[in-house]
CSV table of C-alpha atoms and ligand atoms in Angstrom, one decimal:
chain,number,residue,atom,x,y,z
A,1,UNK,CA,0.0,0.0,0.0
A,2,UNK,CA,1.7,3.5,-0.9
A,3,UNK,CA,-1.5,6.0,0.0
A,4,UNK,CA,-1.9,7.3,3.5
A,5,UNK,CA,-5.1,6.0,5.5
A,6,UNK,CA,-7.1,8.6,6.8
A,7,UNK,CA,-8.2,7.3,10.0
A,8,UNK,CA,-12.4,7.6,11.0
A,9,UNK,CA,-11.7,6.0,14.4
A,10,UNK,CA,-8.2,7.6,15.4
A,11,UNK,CA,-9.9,11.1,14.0
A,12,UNK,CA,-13.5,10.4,15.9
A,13,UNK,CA,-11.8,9.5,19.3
A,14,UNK,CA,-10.3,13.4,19.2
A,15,UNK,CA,-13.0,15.0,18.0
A,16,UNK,CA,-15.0,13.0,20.7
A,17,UNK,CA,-12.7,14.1,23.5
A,18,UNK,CA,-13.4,17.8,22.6
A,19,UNK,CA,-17.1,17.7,21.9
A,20,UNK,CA,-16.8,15.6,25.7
A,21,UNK,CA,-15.1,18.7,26.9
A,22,UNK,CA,-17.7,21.1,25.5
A,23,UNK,CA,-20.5,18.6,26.6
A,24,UNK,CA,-18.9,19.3,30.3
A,25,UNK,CA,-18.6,23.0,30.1
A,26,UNK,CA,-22.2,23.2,29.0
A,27,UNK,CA,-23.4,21.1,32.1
A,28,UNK,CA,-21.5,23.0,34.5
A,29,UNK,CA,-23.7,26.1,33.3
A,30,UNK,CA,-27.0,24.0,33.8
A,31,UNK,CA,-27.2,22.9,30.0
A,32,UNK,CA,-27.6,19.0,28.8
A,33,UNK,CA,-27.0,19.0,25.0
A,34,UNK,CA,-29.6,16.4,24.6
A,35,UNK,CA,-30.7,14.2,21.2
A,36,UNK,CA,-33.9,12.7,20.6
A,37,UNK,CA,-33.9,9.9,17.6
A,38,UNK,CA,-36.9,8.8,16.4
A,39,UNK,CA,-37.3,5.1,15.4
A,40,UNK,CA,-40.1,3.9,13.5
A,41,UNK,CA,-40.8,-0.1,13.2
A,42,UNK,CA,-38.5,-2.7,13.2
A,43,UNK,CA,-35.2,-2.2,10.5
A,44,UNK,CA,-32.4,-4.4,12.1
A,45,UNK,CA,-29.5,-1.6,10.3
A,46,UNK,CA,-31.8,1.0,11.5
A,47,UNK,CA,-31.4,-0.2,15.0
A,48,UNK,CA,-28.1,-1.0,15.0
A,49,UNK,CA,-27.8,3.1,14.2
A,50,UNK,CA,-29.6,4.2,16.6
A,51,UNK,CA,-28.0,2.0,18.9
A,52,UNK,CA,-24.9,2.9,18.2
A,53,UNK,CA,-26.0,6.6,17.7
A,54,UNK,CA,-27.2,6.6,21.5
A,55,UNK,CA,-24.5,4.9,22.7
A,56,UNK,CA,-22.4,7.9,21.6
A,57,UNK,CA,-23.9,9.9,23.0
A,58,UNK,CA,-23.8,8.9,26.5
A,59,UNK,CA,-20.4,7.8,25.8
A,60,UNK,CA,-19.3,11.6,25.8
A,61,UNK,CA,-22.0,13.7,28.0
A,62,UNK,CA,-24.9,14.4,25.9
A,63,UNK,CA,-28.2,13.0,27.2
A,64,UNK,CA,-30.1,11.0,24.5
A,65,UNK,CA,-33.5,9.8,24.2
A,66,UNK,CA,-34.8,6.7,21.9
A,67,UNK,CA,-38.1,7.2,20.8
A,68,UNK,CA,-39.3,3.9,19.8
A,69,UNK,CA,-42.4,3.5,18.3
A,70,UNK,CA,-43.9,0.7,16.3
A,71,UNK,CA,-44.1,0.2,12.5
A,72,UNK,CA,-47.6,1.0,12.2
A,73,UNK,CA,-47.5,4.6,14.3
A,74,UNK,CA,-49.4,6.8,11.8
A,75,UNK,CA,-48.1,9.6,10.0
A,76,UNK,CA,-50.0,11.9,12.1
A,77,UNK,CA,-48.9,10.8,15.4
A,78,UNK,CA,-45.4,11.1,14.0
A,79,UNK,CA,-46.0,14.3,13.3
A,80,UNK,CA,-47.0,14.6,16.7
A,81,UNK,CA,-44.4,13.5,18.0
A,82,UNK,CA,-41.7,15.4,16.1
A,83,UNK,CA,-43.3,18.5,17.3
A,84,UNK,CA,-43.6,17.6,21.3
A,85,UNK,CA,-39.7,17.2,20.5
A,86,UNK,CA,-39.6,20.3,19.1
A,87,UNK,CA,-41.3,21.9,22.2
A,88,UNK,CA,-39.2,19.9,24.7
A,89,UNK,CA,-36.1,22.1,26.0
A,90,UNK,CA,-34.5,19.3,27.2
A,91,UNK,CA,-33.9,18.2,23.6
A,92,UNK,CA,-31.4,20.3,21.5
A,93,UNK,CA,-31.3,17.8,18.4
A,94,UNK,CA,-33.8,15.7,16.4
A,95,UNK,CA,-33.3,13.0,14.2
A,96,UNK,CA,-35.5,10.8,12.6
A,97,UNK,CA,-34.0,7.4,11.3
A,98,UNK,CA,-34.6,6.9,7.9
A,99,UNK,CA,-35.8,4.7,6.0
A,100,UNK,CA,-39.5,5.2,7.3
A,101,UNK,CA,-42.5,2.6,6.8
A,102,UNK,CA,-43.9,3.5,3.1
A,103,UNK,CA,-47.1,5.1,4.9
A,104,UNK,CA,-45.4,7.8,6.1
A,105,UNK,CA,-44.1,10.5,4.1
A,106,UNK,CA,-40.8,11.0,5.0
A,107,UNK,CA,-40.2,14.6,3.5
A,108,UNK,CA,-43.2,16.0,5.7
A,109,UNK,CA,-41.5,14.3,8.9
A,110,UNK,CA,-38.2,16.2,8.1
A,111,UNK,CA,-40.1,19.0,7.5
A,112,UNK,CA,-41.5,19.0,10.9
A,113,UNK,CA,-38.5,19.1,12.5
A,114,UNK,CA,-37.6,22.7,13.8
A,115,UNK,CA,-34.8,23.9,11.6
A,116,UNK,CA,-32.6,24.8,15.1
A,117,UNK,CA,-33.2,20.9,16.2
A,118,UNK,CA,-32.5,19.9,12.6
A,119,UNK,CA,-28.8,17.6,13.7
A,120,UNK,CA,-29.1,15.4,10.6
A,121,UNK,CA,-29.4,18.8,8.4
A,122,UNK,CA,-31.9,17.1,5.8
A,123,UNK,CA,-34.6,20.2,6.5
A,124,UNK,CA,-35.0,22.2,3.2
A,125,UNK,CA,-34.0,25.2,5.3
A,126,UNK,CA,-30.6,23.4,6.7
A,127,UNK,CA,-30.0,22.1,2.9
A,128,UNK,CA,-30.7,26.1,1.5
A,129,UNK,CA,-28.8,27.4,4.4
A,130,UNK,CA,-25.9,25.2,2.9
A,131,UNK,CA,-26.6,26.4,-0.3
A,132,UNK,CA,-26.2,30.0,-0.4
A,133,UNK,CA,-23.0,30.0,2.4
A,134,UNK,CA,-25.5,31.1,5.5
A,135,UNK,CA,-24.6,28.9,9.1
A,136,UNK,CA,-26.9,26.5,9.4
A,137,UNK,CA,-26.7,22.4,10.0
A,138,UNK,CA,-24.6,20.4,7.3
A,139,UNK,CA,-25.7,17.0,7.0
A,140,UNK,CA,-23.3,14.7,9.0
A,141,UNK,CA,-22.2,12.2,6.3
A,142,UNK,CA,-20.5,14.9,3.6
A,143,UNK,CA,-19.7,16.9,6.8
A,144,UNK,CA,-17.6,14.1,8.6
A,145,UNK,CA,-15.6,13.9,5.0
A,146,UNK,CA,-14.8,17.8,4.9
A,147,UNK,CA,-13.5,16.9,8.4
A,148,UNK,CA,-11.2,14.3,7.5
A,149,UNK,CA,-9.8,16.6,4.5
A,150,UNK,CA,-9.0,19.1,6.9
A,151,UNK,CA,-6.8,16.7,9.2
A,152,UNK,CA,-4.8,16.1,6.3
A,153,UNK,CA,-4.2,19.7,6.1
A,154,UNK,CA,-5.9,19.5,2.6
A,155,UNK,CA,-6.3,22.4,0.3
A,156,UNK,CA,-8.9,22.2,-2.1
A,157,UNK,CA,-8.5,25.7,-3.6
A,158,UNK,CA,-8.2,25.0,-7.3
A,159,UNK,CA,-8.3,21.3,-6.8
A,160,UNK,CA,-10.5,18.9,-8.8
A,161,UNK,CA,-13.3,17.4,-7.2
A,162,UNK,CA,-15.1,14.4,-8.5
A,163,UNK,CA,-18.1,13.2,-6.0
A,164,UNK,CA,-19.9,10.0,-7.6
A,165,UNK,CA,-23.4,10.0,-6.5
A,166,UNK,CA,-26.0,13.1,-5.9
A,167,UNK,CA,-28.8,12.4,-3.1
A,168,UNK,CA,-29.5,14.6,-1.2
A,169,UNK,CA,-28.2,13.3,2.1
A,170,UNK,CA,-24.6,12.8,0.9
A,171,UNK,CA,-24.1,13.2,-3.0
A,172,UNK,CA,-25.0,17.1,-3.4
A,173,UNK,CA,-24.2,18.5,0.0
A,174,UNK,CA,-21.4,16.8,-0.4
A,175,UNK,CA,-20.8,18.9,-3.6
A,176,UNK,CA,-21.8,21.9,-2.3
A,177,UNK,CA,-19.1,21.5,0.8
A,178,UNK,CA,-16.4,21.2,-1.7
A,179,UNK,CA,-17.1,24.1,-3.7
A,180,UNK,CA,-17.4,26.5,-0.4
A,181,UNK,CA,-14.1,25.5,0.0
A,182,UNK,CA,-12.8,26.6,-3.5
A,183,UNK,CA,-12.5,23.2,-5.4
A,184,UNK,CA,-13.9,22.8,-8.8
A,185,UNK,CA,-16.2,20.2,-8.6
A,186,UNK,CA,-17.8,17.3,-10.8
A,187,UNK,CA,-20.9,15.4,-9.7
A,188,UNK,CA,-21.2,11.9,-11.2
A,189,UNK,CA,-24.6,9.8,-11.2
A,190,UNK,CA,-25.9,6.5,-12.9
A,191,UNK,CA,-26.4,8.9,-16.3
A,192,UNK,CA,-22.4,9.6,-16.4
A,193,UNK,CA,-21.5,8.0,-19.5
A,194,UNK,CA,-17.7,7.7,-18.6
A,195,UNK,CA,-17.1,7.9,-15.2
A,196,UNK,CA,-13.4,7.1,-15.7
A,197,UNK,CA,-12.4,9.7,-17.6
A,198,UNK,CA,-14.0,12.1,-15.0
A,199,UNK,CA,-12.4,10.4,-12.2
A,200,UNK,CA,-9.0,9.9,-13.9
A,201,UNK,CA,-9.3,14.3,-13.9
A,202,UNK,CA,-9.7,14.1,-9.9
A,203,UNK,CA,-7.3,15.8,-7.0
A,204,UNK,CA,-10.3,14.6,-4.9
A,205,UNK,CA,-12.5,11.9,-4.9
A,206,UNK,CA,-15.6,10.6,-3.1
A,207,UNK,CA,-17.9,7.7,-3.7
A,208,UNK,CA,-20.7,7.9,-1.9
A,209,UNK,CA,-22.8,5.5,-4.0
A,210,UNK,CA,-23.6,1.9,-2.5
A,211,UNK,CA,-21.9,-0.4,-5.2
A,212,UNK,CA,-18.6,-2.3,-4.7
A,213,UNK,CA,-15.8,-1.7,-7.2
A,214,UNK,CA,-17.4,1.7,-8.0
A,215,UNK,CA,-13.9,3.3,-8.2
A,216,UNK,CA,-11.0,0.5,-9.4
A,217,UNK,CA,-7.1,1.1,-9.2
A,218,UNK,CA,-7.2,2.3,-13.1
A,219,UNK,CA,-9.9,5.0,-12.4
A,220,UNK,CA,-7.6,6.9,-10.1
A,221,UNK,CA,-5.0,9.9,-10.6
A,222,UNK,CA,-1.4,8.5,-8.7
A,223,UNK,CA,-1.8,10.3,-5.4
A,224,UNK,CA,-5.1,11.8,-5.6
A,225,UNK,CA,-7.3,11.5,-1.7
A,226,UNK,CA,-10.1,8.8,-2.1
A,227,UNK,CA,-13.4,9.0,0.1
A,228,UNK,CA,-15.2,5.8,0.1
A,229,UNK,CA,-18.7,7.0,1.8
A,230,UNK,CA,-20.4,3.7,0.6
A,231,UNK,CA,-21.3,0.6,2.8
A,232,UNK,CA,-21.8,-2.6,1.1
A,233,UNK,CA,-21.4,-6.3,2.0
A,234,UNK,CA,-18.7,-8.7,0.1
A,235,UNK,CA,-18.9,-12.0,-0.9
A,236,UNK,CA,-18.0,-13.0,2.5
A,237,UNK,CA,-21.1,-10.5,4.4
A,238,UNK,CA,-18.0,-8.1,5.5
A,239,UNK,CA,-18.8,-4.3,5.3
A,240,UNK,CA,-17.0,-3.0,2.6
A,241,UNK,CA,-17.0,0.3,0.4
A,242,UNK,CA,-17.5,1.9,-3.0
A,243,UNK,CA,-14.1,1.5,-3.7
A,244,UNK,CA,-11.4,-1.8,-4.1
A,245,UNK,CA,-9.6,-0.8,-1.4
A,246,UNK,CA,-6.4,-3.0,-2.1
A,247,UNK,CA,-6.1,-1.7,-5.7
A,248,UNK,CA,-6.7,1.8,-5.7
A,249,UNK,CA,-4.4,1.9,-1.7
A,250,UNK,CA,-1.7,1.4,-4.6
A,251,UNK,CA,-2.2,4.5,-6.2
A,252,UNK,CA,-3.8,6.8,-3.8
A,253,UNK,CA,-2.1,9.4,-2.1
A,254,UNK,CA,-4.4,9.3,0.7
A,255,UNK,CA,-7.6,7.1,1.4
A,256,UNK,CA,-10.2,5.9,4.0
A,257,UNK,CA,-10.9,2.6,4.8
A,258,UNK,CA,-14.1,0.9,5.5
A,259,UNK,CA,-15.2,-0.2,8.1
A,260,UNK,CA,-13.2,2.6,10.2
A,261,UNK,CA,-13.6,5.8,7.9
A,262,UNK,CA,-16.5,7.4,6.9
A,263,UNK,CA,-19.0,5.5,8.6
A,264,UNK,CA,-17.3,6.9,12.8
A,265,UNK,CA,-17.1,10.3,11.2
A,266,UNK,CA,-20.7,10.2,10.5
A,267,UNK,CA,-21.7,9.7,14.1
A,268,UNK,CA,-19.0,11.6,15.7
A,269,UNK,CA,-20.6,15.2,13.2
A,270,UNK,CA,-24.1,14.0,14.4
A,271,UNK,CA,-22.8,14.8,18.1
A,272,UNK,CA,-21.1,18.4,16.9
A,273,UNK,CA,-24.3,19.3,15.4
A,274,UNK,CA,-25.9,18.3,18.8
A,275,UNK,CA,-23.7,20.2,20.8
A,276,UNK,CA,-23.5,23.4,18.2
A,277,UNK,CA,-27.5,23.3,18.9
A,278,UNK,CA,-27.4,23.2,22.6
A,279,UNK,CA,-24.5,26.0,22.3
A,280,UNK,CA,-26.8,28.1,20.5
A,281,UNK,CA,-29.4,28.9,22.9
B,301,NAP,P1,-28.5,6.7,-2.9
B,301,NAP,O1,-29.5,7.7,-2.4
B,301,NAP,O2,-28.9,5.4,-3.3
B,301,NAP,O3,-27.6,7.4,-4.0
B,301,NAP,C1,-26.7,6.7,-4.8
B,301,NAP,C2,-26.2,7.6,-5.9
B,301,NAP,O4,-25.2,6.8,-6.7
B,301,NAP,C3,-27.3,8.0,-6.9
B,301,NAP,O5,-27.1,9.4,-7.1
B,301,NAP,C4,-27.0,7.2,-8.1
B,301,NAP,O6,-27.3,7.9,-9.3
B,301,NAP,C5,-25.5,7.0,-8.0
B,301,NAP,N1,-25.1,5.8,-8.8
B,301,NAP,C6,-25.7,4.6,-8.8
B,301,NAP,N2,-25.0,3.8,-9.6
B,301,NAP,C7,-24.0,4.5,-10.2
B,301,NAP,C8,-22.9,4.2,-11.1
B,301,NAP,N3,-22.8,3.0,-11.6
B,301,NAP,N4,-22.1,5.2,-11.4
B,301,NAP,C9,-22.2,6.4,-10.8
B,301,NAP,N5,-23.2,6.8,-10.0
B,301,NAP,C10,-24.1,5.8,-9.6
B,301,NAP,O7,-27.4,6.4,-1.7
B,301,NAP,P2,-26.8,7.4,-0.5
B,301,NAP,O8,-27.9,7.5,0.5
B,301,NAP,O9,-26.3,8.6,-1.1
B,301,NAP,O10,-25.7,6.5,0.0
B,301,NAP,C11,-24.6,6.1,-0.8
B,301,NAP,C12,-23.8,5.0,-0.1
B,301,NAP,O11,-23.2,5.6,1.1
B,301,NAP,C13,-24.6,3.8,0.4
B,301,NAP,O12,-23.7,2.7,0.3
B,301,NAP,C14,-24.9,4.1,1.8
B,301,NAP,O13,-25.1,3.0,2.6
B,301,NAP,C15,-23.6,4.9,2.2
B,301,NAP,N6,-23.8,5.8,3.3
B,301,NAP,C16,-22.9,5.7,4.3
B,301,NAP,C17,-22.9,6.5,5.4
B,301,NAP,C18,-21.9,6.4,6.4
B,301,NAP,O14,-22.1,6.9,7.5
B,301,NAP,N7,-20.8,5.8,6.2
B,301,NAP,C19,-23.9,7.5,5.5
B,301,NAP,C20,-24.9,7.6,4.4
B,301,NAP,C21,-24.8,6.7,3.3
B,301,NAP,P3,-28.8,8.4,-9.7
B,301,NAP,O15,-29.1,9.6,-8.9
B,301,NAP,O16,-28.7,8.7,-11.1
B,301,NAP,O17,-29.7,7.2,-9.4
């Protein structure tokens, strides 16, 4: 392997200790940051999340709250929920696990949410906010891989950025992150006729699109950075990424591994968000 790994757990346990630290300055002035997330029915990788989402959260002084509700809660008592939350000033951040039972519309639940409680930043006004350069809440995924840019010391002004996949909860933010920060950026979808020759142009790549072997060794620029947002199984049922990891470590000059990149990093922005919203008040 010649690239650098880019660490999601090393990086999550320090940014961990200082949202901790933050966490404890905020009690000592009478201030919980707390999170409620909503789960709705029975998803086993939905509650391994949340679980694990939760479990963060204790693990470094927020208080958290699982609302647990069963798969056929109608939308309206959702809604009903969300917005109790939203009254509730013990709760500074709301998330609602996705996906939700086909009844429900999930756009209207998100929309519910009170853009100051909005942690998971998937509320039109959070996504506009990003949008035209205003503070609001970036979505935790795309935000957790500016993060591990920045502790390589990476500057993308004038770089080439090439993000493969556009929803809205990684693909585009995601886009719209890198341009802030003064790269020239490329989205890629299913429609991209030759995805190699727009990667092959890339300082910067992520994949973020839930397909192994997305990205292969002879797709990649020698020494460009390599994000692999995507979460697949193998062969074997082993969590793996959008990218062949062994082949494209060759040519890299920095990438992120899974299981132990992205996937931490996620978690670890869903608790700064937390903590900015409790800060706020
Ligand atoms: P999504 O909504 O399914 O979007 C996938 C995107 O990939 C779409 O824009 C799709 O294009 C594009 N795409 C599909 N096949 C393609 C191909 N052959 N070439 C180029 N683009 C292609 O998925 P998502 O929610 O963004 O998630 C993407 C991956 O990231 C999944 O594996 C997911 O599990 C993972 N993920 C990980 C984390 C984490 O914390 N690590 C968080 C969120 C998501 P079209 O728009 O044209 O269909």
């Amino acid at each position: 392997m010649t690239a650098h790994l880019i660490d999601g757990n090393a990086l999550s346990k320090q940014l961990r200790a200082s949202v901790a630290e933050r966490a404890a300055a905020l009690r000592a002035r009478g201030i919980t940051p707390g999170l409620a997330v909503v789960l709705v029915g029975e998803n086993p990788a939905s509650q391994v999340y949340v679980r694990n989402k939760v479990k963060a959260c204790e693990d470094n002084g927020l208080y958290s709250v699982l609302d647990k509700h069963p798969a056929n809660l109608s939308e309206a008592d959702l809604l009903a929920r969300v917005e109790a939350l939203n009254n509730d000033p013990a709760i500074h951040g709301i998330l609602v696990q996705l996906p939700l039972p086909a009844h429900i519309d999930s756009h209207k639940v998100i929309e519910a949410i009170a853009p100051a409680k909005d942690v998971d930043g998937f509320h039109v006004a959070s996504a506009g906010a990003l949008m035209v350069g205003q503070p609001g809440f970036w979505p935790c995924t795309p935000y957790g891989c500016m993060m591990m840019l920045e502790s390589i010391h990476y500057d993308l002004r004038g770089k080439h950025a090439v993000v493969i996949g556009r929803s809205n909860i990684v693909g585009k933010p995601m886009a719209l992150m890198l341009l802030q920060k003064n790269a020239t950026v490329t989205i890629c979808h299913s429609a991209t006729p030759d995805l190699k020759a727009m990667t092959l142009q890339a300082d910067v790549i992520v994949a973020a699109v839930g397909k192994r072997n997305v990205l292969t060794a002879d797709m990649v620029k020698p020494g460009a950075v390599v994000i692999d947002v995507g979460m697949n199984r193998n062969d074997d049922g082993k969590l793996c990424g959008d990218v062949d990891f062994a082949g494209v470590s060759q040519v890299a000059g920095y990438i992120t591994p899974v299981p132990g990149g992205v996937g931490p990093m996620t978690i670890t922005m869903l608790l700064v968000n937390t903590l900015e919203a409790a800060e706020r008040l």
